[in-house]
GROMACS .gro file of C-alpha atoms in nm:
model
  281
    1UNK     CA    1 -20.012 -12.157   1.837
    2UNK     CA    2 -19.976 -11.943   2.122
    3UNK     CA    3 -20.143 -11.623   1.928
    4UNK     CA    4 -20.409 -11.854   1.843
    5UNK     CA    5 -20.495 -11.938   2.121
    6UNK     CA    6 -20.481 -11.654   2.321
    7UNK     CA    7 -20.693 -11.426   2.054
    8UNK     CA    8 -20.949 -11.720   2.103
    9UNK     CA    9 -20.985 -11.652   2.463
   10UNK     CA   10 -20.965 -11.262   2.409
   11UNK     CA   11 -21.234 -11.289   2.200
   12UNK     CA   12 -21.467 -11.523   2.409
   13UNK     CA   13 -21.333 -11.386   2.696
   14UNK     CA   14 -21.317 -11.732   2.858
   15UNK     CA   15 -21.068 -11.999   2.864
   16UNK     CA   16 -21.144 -12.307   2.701
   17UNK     CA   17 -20.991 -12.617   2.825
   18UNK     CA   18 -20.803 -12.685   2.494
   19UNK     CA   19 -20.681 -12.332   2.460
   20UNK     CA   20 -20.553 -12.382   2.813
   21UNK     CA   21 -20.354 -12.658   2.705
   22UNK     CA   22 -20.218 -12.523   2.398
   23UNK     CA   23 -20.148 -12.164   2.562
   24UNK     CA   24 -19.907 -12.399   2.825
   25UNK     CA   25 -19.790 -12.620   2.632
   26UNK     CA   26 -19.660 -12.333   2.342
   27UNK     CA   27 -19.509 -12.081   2.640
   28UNK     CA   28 -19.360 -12.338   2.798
   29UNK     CA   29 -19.166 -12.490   2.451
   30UNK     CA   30 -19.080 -12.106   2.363
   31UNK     CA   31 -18.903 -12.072   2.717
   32UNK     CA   32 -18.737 -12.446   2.705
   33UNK     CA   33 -18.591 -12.321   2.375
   34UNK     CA   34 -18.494 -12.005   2.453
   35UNK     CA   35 -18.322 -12.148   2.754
   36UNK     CA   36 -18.148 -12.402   2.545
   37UNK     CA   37 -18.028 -12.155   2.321
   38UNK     CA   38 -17.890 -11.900   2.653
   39UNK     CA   39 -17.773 -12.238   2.805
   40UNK     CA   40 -17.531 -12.321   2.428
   41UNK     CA   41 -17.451 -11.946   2.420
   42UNK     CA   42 -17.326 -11.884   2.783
   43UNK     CA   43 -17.137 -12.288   2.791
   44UNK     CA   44 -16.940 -12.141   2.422
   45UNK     CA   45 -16.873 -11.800   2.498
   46UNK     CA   46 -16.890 -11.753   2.890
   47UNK     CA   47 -16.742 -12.072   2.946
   48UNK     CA   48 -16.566 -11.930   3.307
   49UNK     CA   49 -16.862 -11.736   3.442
   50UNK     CA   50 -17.088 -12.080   3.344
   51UNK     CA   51 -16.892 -12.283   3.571
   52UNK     CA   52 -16.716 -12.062   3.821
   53UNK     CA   53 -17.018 -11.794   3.947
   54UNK     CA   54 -17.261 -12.081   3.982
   55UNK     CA   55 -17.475 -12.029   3.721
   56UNK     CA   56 -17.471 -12.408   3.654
   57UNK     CA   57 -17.714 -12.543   3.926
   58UNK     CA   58 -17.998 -12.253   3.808
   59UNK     CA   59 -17.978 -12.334   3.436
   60UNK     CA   60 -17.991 -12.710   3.543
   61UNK     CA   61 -18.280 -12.660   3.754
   62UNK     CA   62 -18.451 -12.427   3.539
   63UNK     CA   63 -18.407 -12.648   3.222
   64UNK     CA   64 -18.521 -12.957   3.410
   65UNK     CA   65 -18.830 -12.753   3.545
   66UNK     CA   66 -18.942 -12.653   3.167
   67UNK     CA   67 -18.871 -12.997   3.005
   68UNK     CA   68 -19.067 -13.160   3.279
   69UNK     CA   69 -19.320 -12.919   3.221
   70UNK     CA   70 -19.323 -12.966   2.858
   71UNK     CA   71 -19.361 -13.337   2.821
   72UNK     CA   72 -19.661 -13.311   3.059
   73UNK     CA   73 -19.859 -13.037   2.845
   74UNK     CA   74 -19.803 -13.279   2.566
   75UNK     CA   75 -19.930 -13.607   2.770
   76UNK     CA   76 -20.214 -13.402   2.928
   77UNK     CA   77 -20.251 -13.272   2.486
   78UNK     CA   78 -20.294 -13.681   2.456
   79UNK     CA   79 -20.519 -13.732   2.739
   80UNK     CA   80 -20.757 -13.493   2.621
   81UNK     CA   81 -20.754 -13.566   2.272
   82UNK     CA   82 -20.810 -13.922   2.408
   83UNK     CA   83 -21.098 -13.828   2.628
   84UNK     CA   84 -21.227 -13.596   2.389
   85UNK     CA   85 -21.215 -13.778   2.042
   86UNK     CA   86 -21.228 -14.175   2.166
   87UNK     CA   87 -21.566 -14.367   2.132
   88UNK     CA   88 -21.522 -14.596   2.431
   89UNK     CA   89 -21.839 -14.707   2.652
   90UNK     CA   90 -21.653 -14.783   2.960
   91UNK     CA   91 -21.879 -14.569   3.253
   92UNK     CA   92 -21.542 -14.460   3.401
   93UNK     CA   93 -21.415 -14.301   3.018
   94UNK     CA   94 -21.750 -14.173   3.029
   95UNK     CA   95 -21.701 -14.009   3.346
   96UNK     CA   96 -21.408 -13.783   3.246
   97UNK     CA   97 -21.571 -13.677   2.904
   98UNK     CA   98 -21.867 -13.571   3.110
   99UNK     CA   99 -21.596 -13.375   3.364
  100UNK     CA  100 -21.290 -13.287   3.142
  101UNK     CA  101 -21.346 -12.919   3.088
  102UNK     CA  102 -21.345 -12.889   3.487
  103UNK     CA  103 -21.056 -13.118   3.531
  104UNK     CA  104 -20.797 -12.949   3.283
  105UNK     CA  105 -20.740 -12.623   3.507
  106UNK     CA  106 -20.623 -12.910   3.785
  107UNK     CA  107 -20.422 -13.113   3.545
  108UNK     CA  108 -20.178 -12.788   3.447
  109UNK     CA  109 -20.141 -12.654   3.800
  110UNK     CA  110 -20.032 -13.018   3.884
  111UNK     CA  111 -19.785 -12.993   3.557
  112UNK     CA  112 -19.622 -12.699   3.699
  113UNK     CA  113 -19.677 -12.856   4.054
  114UNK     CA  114 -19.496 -13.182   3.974
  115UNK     CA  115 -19.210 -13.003   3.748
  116UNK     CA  116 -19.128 -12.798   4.040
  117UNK     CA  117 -19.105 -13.032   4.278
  118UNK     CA  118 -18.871 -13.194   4.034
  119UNK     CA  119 -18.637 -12.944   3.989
  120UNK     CA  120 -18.572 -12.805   4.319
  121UNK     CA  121 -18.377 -13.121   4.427
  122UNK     CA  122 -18.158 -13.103   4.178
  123UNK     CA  123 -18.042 -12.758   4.200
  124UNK     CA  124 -17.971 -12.836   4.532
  125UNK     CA  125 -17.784 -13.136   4.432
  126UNK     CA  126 -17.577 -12.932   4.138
  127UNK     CA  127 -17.550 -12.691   4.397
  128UNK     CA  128 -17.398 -12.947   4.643
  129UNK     CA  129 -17.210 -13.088   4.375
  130UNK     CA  130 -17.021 -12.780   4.270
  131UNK     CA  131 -16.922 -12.662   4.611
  132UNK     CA  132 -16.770 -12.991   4.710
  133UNK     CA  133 -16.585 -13.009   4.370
  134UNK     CA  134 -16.464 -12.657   4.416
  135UNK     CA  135 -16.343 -12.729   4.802
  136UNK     CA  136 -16.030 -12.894   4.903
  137UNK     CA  137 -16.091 -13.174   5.082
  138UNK     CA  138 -15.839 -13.429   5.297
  139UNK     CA  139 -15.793 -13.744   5.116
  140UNK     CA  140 -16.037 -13.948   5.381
  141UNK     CA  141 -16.287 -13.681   5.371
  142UNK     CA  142 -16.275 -13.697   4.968
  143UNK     CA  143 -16.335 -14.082   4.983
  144UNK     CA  144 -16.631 -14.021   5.178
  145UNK     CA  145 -16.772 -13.728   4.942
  146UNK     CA  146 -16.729 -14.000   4.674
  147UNK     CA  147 -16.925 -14.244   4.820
  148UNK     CA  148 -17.201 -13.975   4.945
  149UNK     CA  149 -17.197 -13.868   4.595
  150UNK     CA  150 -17.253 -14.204   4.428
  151UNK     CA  151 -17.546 -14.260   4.642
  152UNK     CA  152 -17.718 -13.895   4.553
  153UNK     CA  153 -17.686 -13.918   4.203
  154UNK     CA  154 -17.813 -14.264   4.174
  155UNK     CA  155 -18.066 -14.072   4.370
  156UNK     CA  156 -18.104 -13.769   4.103
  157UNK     CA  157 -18.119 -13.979   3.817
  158UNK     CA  158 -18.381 -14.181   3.964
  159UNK     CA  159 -18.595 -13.862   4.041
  160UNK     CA  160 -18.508 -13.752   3.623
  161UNK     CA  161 -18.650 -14.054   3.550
  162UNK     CA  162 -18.939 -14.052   3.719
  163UNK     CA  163 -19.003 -13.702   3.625
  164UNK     CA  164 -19.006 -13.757   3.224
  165UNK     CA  165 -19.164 -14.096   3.247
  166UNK     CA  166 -19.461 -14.094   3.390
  167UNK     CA  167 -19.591 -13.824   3.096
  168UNK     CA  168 -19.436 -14.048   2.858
  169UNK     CA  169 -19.656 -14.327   3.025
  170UNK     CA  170 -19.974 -14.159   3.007
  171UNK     CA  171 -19.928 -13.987   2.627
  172UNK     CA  172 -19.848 -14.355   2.510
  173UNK     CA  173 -20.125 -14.483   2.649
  174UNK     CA  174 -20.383 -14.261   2.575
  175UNK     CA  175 -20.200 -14.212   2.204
  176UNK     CA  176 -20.249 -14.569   2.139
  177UNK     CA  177 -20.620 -14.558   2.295
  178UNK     CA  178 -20.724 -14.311   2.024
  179UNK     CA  179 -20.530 -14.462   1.739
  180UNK     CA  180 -20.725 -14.799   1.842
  181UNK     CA  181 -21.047 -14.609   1.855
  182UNK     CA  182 -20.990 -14.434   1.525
  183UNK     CA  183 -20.858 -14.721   1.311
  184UNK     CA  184 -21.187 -14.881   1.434
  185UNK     CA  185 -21.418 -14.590   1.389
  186UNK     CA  186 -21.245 -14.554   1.034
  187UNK     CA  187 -21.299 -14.962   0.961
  188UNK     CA  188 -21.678 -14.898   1.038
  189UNK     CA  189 -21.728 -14.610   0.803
  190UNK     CA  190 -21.479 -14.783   0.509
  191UNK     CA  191 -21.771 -15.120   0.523
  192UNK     CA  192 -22.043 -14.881   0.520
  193UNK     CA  193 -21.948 -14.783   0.191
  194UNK     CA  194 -21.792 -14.418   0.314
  195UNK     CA  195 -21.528 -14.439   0.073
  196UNK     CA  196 -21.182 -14.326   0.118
  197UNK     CA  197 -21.263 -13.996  -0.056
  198UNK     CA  198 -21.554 -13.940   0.229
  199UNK     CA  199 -21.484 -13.617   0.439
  200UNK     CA  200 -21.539 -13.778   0.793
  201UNK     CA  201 -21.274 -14.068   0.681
  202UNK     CA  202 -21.036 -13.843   0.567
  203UNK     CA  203 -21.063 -13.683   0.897
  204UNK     CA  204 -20.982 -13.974   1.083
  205UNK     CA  205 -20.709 -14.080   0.880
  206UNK     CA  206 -20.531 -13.716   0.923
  207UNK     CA  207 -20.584 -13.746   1.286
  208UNK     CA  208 -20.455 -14.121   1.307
  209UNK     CA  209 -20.142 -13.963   1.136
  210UNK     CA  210 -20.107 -13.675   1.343
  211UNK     CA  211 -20.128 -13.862   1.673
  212UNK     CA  212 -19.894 -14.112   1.531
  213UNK     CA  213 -19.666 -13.875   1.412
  214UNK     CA  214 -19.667 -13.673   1.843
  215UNK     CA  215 -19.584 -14.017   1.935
  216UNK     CA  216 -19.267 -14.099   1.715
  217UNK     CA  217 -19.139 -13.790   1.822
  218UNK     CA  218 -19.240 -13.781   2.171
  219UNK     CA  219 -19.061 -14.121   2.252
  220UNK     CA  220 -18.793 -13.979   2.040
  221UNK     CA  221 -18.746 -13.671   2.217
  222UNK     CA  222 -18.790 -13.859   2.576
  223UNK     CA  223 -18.483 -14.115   2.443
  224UNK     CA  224 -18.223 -13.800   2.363
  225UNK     CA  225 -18.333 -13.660   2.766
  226UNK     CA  226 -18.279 -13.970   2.889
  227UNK     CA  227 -17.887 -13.983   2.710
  228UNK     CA  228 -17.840 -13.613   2.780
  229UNK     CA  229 -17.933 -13.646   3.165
  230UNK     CA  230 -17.736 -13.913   3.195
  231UNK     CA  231 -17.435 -13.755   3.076
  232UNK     CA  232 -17.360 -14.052   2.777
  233UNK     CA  233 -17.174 -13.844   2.511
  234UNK     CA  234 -16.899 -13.598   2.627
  235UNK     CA  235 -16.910 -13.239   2.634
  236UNK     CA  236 -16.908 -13.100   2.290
  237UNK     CA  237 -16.860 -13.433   2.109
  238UNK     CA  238 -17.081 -13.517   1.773
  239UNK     CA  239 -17.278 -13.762   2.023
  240UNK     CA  240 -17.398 -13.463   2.206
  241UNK     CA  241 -17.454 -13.238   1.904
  242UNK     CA  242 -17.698 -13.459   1.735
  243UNK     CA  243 -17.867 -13.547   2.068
  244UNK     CA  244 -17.935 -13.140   2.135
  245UNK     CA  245 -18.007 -13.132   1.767
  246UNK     CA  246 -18.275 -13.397   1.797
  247UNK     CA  247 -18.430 -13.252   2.111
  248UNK     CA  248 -18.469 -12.884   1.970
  249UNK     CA  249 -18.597 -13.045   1.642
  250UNK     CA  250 -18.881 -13.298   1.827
  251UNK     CA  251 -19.064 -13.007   1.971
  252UNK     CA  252 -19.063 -12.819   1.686
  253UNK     CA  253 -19.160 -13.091   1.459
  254UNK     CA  254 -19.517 -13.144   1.680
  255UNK     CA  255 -19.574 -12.794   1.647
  256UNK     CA  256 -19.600 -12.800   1.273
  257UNK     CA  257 -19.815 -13.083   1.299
  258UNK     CA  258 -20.000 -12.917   1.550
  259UNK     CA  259 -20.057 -12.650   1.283
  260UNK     CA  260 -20.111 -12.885   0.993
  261UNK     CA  261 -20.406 -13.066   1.181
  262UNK     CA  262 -20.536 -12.738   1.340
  263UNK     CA  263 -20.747 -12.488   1.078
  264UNK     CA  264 -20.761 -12.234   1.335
  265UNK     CA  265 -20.379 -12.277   1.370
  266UNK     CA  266 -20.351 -12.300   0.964
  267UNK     CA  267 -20.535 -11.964   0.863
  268UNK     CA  268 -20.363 -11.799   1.143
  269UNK     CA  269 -20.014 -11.876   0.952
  270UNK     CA  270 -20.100 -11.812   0.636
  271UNK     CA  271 -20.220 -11.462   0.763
  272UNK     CA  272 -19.907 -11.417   0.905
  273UNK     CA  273 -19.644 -11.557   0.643
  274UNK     CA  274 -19.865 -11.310   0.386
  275UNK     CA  275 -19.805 -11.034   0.567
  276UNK     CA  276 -19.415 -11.145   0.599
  277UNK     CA  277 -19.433 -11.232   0.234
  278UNK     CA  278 -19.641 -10.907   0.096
  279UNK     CA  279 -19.488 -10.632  -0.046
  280UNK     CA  280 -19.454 -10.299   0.152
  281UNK     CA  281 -19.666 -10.027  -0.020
   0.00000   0.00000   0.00000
């Protein structure tokens, strides 16, 4: 996806708002699971310098930043499909077709905006947290640090939630907009006599799936954050396994059915995987 799109705007030598989208939302999934990966391979192998040289608080931070990040390309993906796609009359829906393209630039600055803000907090407060776990402390100085502590991570998980649910908010929403305005688009053209084997029809009904399909695993993947952030399952158990298993495997499920519903995406593949698959000469 991201080769895609950037060739398209090498080529036109102009960014489109959709390739500006995809281009984000792609680099931003490659470095969340690269960073995952690092993240499993320095907790397993450099389990001392993970913990001890205070590596913690950056990979917390910098995880939190691209997941944030992430689920807001993919909202802002729904909003503009939404805007793009949906046939509703309402002068205000109207308004953002008629502005989108000018609008899109603002909406991924605020992405990156928004994630940042996010994750700065809590790298202090990981930060915080591993000092004063690594520090003696008197016995009425630890109650208080307790108590101080209870209070900022009710805090932090507050601002966790906040930052993965208001994406989650707006993909929903405009998800189930263009489903509604699809399934009725797709009613209209089934009593006109389109027939099911129509081209336009078939169109729909691959996009009805495909949106469907981002929103399963969307709510999905925002579930398994919500556990992991919260710390349910303990460190290394099966619990945690499947729920790291499940978030590596949402994003990467989209993206193939980002390709599937995408012919520029498709060709580009097949291009690719015959080249992989072709005999050397």
């Amino acid at each position: 996806i991201l080769a895609a799109s950037s060739s398209s705007c090498f080529g036109s030598k102009k960014l489109c708002p959709y390739d500006m989208i995809m281009i984000s939302l792609s680099s931003s999934r490659i470095i969340l699971q690269s960073w995952c990966t690092l993240d499993l391979f320095l907790s397993v192998f450099c389990e001392h310098s993970y913990y001890e040289e205070k590596l913690l608080p950056v990979i917390t931070a910098v995880y939190m930043f691209m997941t944030s990040s992430s689920l807001w390309f993919g909202a802002w993906l729904s909003v503009f499909y939404c805007i793009k796609v949906a046939s509703f009359t309402q002068s205000f829906f109207i308004w953002l077709k008629q502005r989108i393209a000018r609008l899109v630039p603002w909406m991924v600055f605020t992405s990156w905006l928004y994630s940042f803000a996010t994750a700065v907090p809590i790298f202090w407060e990981v930060y915080d947290g591993h000092n004063n776990f690594t520090a003696p402390l008197s016995m009425t100085n630890s109650s208080a640090m307790r108590t101080t502590r209870k209070d900022s991570l009710g805090l932090l998980i507050l601002l966790c939630n906040a930052a993965i649910s208001l994406p989650l908010i707006l993909s929903v929403v405009s998800s189930v907009m263009l489903i509604w305005s699809l399934w009725v688009h797709s009613r209209q053209m089934q009593n006109n006599a389109c027939g099911f084997g129509d081209p336009s029809l078939e169109a729909h009904v691959k996009a009805i799936k495909s949106v469907c399909s981002f929103l399963v695993s969307y709510i999905i993947y925002f579930i398994c954050v919500l556990l992991f952030l919260w710390d349910t399952f303990s460190r290394f158990s099966n619990g945690e396994s499947i729920c790291v298993a499940v978030m590596a495997a949402c994003p990467t499920g989209h993206t193939m059915v980002l390709i599937w519903s995408n012919p520029k995406f498709q060709e580009l593949s097949a291009r690719i995987w015959q080249h992989i698959t072709c005999p050397v000469r």
